Each structure stands twice: as C-alpha cells, then as structure tokens.
Amino acid sequence: MTEKPAIEVRGLRKRYGEGDAAVEALKGVDMTVQPGEVVGLIGPSGSGKSTLLKCLGAVIDPTAGQMALAGRTIFDEGWTIRDLRALRRDMIGFVFQAPYLIPFLDVTDNVALLPMLAGRPNAEARKTALELLTALDVQHRALAQPSQLSGGEQQRVAIARALANHPPIILADEPTAPLDSVRALDVMRILNRMAAQYRAAIIVVTHDEKIIPTFKRIYHIRDGKTYEEAGEGRPID
C-alpha cells in the first residue's frame, strides 16, 4: 500500500490587499513532502517563503488552492476544518530561528506543556518530554532553566518541544541561522534522525549555505512559485 504524502499542496495562492494595492505573494505553489523526509525551502527575501510556511501552519488564510496534511484535506478553496488551533496543536510542530522557550519553566516543562494543554496527564507528558530530551542528548539539562542553556542546547529543547505531540508535520524557519557550522550541522543531523524515527515530514526554510548540501530534495521559491530540484544529500556524519 502506497504511503500518502504528509504534505500535499496544489495551486496554492495568497493575495494581500485588494484592487490596485493587491500583492500576489503565492502564485500557484505545488509541493509534496513524504513522511520521514526533510526538504529544504530556499529563496530570496520577499519570494514567499514565510507566506508559504504560514499557510502550511494554518496561521494565515490562503486565497485559493488545496492543502492536505497527513492525507487529510485541510484547505480546498477554503478551510475544511473548523478548529485551526487544534490542527496546529495536534498536527504541526514549529521550530523557529529563536528557541522562544518559556523563561520561568524548566526544560522538561517547556517540552511537556503542549501535551498537557492537549489534555494528556502531567506525568505522561513529562515522561514523553524526558524521552525526547534523551533522544536529543539534553536529558542532563531536564531541570535547568532556559537561561542556563547554551544556544545549541536551547535549539535542541525547541526541537523536542516541536515533537512533543508527535505531529506528522514539522515546519522549521531558519533553525540554524544563529549557530556556527558545527552546531548548524548538528541540528540538521538531529532533524534528519527525528524525521526517520517519528516519520515526520520536515520543511526547513533557510538561507544557510552550510546546511543546503545536506538536503536530498529542495524547493526553490521565486516570485511566488516553487521549482523543485534534487539536492546533494551530502552525508552529515
């Protein structure tokens, strides 16, 4: 049985404004990402990368087109589901350039908070958090405050938080931008390992030339349209 794409986008459009002031940020984007795949999204500033990521994350409304996540149509010339907040919570994990950890919660609670908000018992949520922190080799920082972590450790915790509800989709926006070469490649190694382990589809928006050779598949976005090409898929280890 053929596995359904984790992300499938067809003819996606986004227009800001109306009339003479209208701007077409997306002009018919097509994209497919399989479970367990890490794909790069590359393009110059203003090309539509952030708009596409916000549409995929159900943060803004597309103007037209279709989107399906994990085999479920979520947008077809309009949203097909009512509770977008639950969609984001249960199906999508976000990793940003800055970790955005909650400063007054320790590392474990930063990761466990989302499952708790989804209704899982506190003990179960913390157990899941510790498992993820262990997988990311930061379990020794489980009781630390975010301010006590290095930049690389904070980004690992942010990745653990994104995976806490085991979402089928991870959207990463410039996750290696503030990191040096060693830590940037370490983050990509982690993302690839987590994609394989949890069968998550991961899209990484990046300008970071250090990590671009690691992608097996890349979408370039220019003038609101996507162009697919094979990447180098250079081994990270």
Coordinates of C-alpha atoms in Angstrom, one line a residue:
M1 CA 0.0 0.0 0.0
T2 CA 1.5 3.4 -1.1
E3 CA 2.0 5.8 1.8
K4 CA 0.2 9.1 1.4
P5 CA 2.2 12.3 1.3
A6 CA 2.5 14.0 4.6
I7 CA 2.2 17.4 2.9
E8 CA 0.5 18.0 -0.4
V9 CA -0.1 21.4 -1.9
R10 CA -1.7 22.2 -5.2
G11 CA -2.2 25.6 -6.9
L12 CA -1.8 27.5 -3.6
R13 CA -2.3 31.2 -3.8
K14 CA -2.1 34.0 -1.4
R15 CA -3.0 37.6 -2.1
Y16 CA -2.5 40.5 0.3
G17 CA -4.7 43.5 -0.2
E18 CA -7.4 44.3 -2.8
G19 CA -7.6 46.2 -6.1
D20 CA -4.6 48.2 -7.3
A21 CA -2.9 47.6 -4.0
A22 CA -3.1 43.8 -4.2
V23 CA 0.1 41.8 -4.0
E24 CA 0.3 38.2 -5.1
A25 CA 2.7 36.6 -2.6
L26 CA 2.0 33.0 -3.8
K27 CA 1.0 32.4 -7.4
G28 CA 0.1 28.7 -7.6
V29 CA 2.5 26.8 -5.4
D30 CA 2.8 23.0 -5.8
M31 CA 4.6 20.9 -3.2
T32 CA 4.7 17.3 -1.9
V33 CA 6.7 16.0 1.1
Q34 CA 6.7 12.4 2.2
P35 CA 6.6 11.1 5.8
G36 CA 10.2 10.9 7.1
E37 CA 11.5 13.4 4.6
V38 CA 13.5 16.6 5.3
V39 CA 13.1 19.1 2.5
G40 CA 14.7 22.5 2.0
L41 CA 12.8 25.6 1.0
I42 CA 15.1 28.3 -0.4
G43 CA 14.5 31.7 -1.9
P44 CA 15.4 35.3 -1.7
S45 CA 13.8 37.7 0.8
G46 CA 10.3 38.6 -0.4
S47 CA 9.9 35.4 -2.5
G48 CA 7.1 34.0 -0.5
K49 CA 8.9 31.5 1.8
S50 CA 7.4 32.9 5.1
T51 CA 3.9 33.2 3.5
L52 CA 4.0 29.6 2.4
L53 CA 5.1 28.4 5.8
K54 CA 2.4 30.4 7.5
C55 CA -0.2 28.9 5.1
L56 CA 1.0 25.4 5.8
G57 CA 1.0 26.2 9.5
A58 CA -2.7 27.4 9.3
V59 CA -1.5 30.8 10.7
I60 CA -2.9 32.8 7.7
D61 CA -5.6 32.1 5.2
P62 CA -4.6 31.1 1.6
T63 CA -6.6 32.9 -1.1
A64 CA -7.1 29.7 -3.3
G65 CA -5.8 26.2 -3.9
Q66 CA -5.6 23.0 -1.9
M67 CA -3.6 21.7 1.0
A68 CA -3.6 18.3 2.6
L69 CA -1.7 17.2 5.7
A70 CA -1.1 13.6 6.6
G71 CA -3.7 12.6 4.0
R72 CA -6.4 14.9 5.3
T73 CA -7.6 17.8 3.2
I74 CA -7.4 20.9 5.4
F75 CA -7.9 23.6 2.7
D76 CA -9.9 23.4 -0.5
E77 CA -10.7 26.9 -1.7
G78 CA -11.4 27.5 2.0
W79 CA -10.7 25.7 5.3
T80 CA -12.4 22.3 5.5
I81 CA -12.0 22.1 9.3
R82 CA -13.2 24.5 12.0
D83 CA -10.7 24.3 14.8
L84 CA -7.4 25.5 13.4
R85 CA -6.0 25.9 16.8
A86 CA -6.4 22.1 17.4
L87 CA -4.9 21.5 14.0
R88 CA -1.8 23.4 14.8
R89 CA -1.5 21.8 18.3
D90 CA -2.0 18.2 17.1
M91 CA -0.6 18.1 13.6
I92 CA 2.1 20.7 13.3
G93 CA 5.3 21.3 15.2
F94 CA 7.1 24.7 14.8
V95 CA 10.9 25.3 15.1
F96 CA 12.0 28.9 14.8
Q97 CA 15.3 30.8 14.4
A98 CA 15.0 31.8 18.1
P99 CA 14.0 29.0 20.5
Y100 CA 11.3 31.0 22.3
L101 CA 11.5 28.9 25.4
I102 CA 9.3 30.0 28.3
P103 CA 11.9 31.5 30.7
F104 CA 10.1 30.6 34.0
L105 CA 9.6 26.9 33.2
D106 CA 12.4 24.4 33.4
V107 CA 13.4 22.4 30.3
T108 CA 11.1 19.4 31.0
D109 CA 8.0 21.6 31.5
N110 CA 8.8 23.6 28.3
V111 CA 8.6 20.4 26.4
A112 CA 5.7 18.9 28.3
L113 CA 3.5 22.0 28.2
L114 CA 1.9 21.3 24.8
P115 CA 0.9 17.7 25.5
M116 CA -0.5 18.9 28.9
L117 CA -2.6 21.6 27.1
A118 CA -3.8 18.8 24.7
G119 CA -5.2 17.0 27.7
R120 CA -2.6 14.4 28.4
P121 CA -1.9 13.6 32.1
N122 CA 1.0 15.6 33.5
A123 CA 3.1 12.5 34.4
E124 CA 2.6 11.1 30.9
A125 CA 3.5 14.4 29.3
R126 CA 6.7 14.7 31.4
K127 CA 7.7 11.1 30.5
T128 CA 7.3 11.9 26.8
A129 CA 9.4 15.1 27.3
L130 CA 12.2 13.2 29.0
E131 CA 12.2 10.6 26.3
L132 CA 12.6 13.3 23.7
L133 CA 15.3 15.1 25.7
T134 CA 17.1 11.8 25.9
A135 CA 16.9 11.2 22.2
L136 CA 18.3 14.7 21.7
D137 CA 21.0 14.2 24.2
V138 CA 20.0 17.0 26.6
Q139 CA 18.4 14.9 29.3
H140 CA 21.1 16.1 31.7
R141 CA 19.5 19.6 31.4
A142 CA 16.0 18.4 32.2
L143 CA 15.7 20.5 35.4
A144 CA 17.6 23.5 34.1
Q145 CA 16.1 26.9 33.3
P146 CA 16.4 28.1 29.6
S147 CA 18.8 30.9 30.7
Q148 CA 21.3 28.2 31.8
L149 CA 21.5 26.5 28.4
S150 CA 23.8 27.2 25.5
G151 CA 22.4 28.2 22.2
G152 CA 22.7 24.7 20.8
E153 CA 21.0 23.2 23.8
Q154 CA 18.2 25.7 23.6
Q155 CA 17.6 24.7 19.9
R156 CA 17.6 21.0 20.9
V157 CA 14.9 21.7 23.5
A158 CA 12.9 23.7 20.9
I159 CA 13.1 20.7 18.6
A160 CA 11.9 18.4 21.4
R161 CA 9.0 20.7 22.1
A162 CA 8.0 20.7 18.4
L163 CA 7.9 16.9 18.6
A164 CA 6.1 16.6 21.9
N165 CA 2.7 15.8 20.4
H166 CA 4.3 13.6 17.7
P167 CA 2.9 15.8 14.9
P168 CA 3.2 14.5 11.3
I169 CA 4.5 17.9 10.2
I170 CA 7.4 20.0 11.4
L171 CA 7.9 23.5 10.0
A172 CA 11.4 24.9 10.7
D173 CA 12.0 28.6 9.9
E174 CA 15.8 29.3 9.7
P175 CA 16.6 26.9 12.6
T176 CA 20.4 27.1 12.1
A177 CA 20.7 30.9 11.4
P178 CA 22.3 31.8 14.8
L179 CA 24.5 28.8 15.0
D180 CA 28.1 28.1 13.9
S181 CA 28.9 25.4 11.3
V182 CA 29.3 22.6 13.8
R183 CA 26.1 23.3 15.7
A184 CA 24.2 24.0 12.4
L185 CA 25.1 20.6 11.0
D186 CA 24.3 19.1 14.4
V187 CA 20.8 20.5 14.2
M188 CA 20.4 19.1 10.7
R189 CA 21.6 15.7 11.9
I190 CA 19.0 15.8 14.7
L191 CA 16.2 16.8 12.3
N192 CA 17.0 14.0 9.9
R193 CA 17.2 11.5 12.8
M194 CA 13.9 12.7 14.2
A195 CA 12.2 12.6 10.8
A196 CA 13.3 9.0 10.4
Q197 CA 12.4 8.0 13.9
Y198 CA 9.0 9.6 14.1
R199 CA 8.1 9.6 10.4
A200 CA 7.6 13.3 10.5
A201 CA 7.8 15.4 7.3
I202 CA 10.0 18.4 7.9
I203 CA 10.3 21.6 5.8
V204 CA 13.3 23.7 6.6
V205 CA 13.3 27.3 5.3
T206 CA 16.9 28.5 5.2
H207 CA 19.4 30.9 3.7
D208 CA 22.2 29.0 5.5
E209 CA 24.7 27.8 2.9
K210 CA 26.3 25.4 5.5
I211 CA 23.3 23.1 5.5
I212 CA 21.9 23.4 1.9
P213 CA 24.1 20.5 0.7
T214 CA 22.5 18.2 3.3
F215 CA 19.1 18.2 1.6
K216 CA 18.2 15.4 -0.8
R217 CA 15.4 17.5 -2.2
I218 CA 15.0 21.2 -2.4
Y219 CA 12.1 23.6 -3.4
H220 CA 13.2 27.0 -4.7
I221 CA 10.6 29.7 -4.4
R222 CA 10.8 32.7 -6.7
D223 CA 8.2 35.3 -7.5
G224 CA 5.6 33.3 -5.6
K225 CA 6.1 29.9 -7.4
T226 CA 8.1 26.8 -6.5
Y227 CA 10.6 24.9 -8.5
E228 CA 11.8 21.5 -7.4
E229 CA 15.3 20.1 -7.8
A230 CA 17.3 17.2 -6.4
G231 CA 19.8 18.2 -3.7
E232 CA 23.2 16.8 -3.0
G233 CA 22.1 14.8 0.0
R234 CA 25.6 15.1 1.4
P235 CA 26.0 12.8 4.5
I236 CA 26.2 14.8 7.7
D237 CA 28.0 12.2 9.9

